[in-house]
XYZ file of C-alpha atoms in Angstrom:
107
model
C -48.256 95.560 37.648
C -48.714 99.461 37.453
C -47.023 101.614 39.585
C -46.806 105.557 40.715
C -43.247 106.856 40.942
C -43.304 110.588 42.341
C -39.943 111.721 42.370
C -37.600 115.006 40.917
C -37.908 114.931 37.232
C -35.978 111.689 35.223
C -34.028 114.601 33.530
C -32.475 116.254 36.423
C -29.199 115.059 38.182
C -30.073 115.085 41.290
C -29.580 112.153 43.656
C -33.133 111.295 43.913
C -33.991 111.829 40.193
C -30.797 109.738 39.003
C -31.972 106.472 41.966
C -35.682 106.828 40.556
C -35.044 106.890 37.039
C -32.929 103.748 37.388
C -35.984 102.399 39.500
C -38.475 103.529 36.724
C -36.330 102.031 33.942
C -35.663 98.464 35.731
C -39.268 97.657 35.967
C -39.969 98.789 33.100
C -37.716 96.236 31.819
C -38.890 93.811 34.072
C -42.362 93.983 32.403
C -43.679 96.394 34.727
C -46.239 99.556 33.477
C -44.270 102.643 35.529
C -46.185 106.233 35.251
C -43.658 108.789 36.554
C -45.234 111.684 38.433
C -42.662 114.521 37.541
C -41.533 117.264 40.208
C -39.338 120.091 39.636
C -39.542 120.256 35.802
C -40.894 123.068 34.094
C -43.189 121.885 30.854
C -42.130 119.944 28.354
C -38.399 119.929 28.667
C -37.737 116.158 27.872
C -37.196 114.139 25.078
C -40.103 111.404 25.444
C -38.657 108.836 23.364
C -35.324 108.728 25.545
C -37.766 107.371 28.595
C -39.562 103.752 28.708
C -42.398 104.939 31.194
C -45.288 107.431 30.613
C -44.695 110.916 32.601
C -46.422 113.698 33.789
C -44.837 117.033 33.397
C -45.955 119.540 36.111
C -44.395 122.782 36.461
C -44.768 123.668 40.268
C -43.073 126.020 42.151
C -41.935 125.356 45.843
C -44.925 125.919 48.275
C -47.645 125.761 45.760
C -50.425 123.557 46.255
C -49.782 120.403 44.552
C -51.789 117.792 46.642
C -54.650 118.336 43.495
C -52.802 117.712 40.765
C -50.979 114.405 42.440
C -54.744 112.981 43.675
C -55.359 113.745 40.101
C -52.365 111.833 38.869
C -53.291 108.936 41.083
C -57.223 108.576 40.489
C -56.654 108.911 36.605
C -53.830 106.292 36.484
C -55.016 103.906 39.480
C -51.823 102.315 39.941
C -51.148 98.868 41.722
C -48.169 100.234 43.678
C -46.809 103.428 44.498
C -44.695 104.397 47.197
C -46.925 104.535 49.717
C -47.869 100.955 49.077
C -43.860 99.875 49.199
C -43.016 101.645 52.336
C -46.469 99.398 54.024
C -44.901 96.635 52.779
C -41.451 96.700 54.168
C -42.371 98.331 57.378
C -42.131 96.644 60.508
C -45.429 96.561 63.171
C -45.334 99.545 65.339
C -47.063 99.404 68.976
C -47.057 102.124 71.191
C -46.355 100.969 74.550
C -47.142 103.849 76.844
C -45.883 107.135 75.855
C -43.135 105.406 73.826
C -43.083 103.292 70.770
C -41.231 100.261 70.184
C -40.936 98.676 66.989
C -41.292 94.958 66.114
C -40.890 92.944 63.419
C -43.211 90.568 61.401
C -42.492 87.101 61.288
């Protein structure tokens, strides 16, 4: 299966980066094709041979507009899974009852 990771940059050390670079590398091992949508790093600062997964390099910087270049990402790489398919899958039914909502689970 292919799937979208969009996450800080596999070469940073922050929390996120360090949990999705473990993410990106485990299915890659598990057989998996993982394109890595890279935020926060500024051009090519990476050793590409040090990764398993394909990445895009974007250099952004906070506040710009970069809603284009991620449809982009998406429509060019047409991946099976990406986040926003994983958080559908785990997420319990939600009916609003009234002005409040109540959550339920699936069966």
């Amino acid at each position: 299966m292919k799937v979208a990771i969009v996450a800080d940059s596999p070469t940073l050390t922050t929390g996120f980066a360090v949990t999705t670079n473990r993410i990106a590398r485990a299915l890659t091992a598990a057989d998996h094709e993982v394109v890595y949508f890279d935020l926060k790093a500024y051009g090519e600062i990476l050793d590409r041979s040090e990764y398993p997964f394909r990445i895009w390099t974007i250099a952004i910087d906070f506040g710009s507009p970069w809603g284009n270049l991620l449809r982009r990402f998406l429509d060019y790489e047409k991946p099976e899974a990406d986040r926003t398919w994983l958080v559908r899958q785990r997420r319990p039914n939600v009916q609003k009852s009234g002005s409040t909502h109540s959550a339920q689970k699936t069966p």
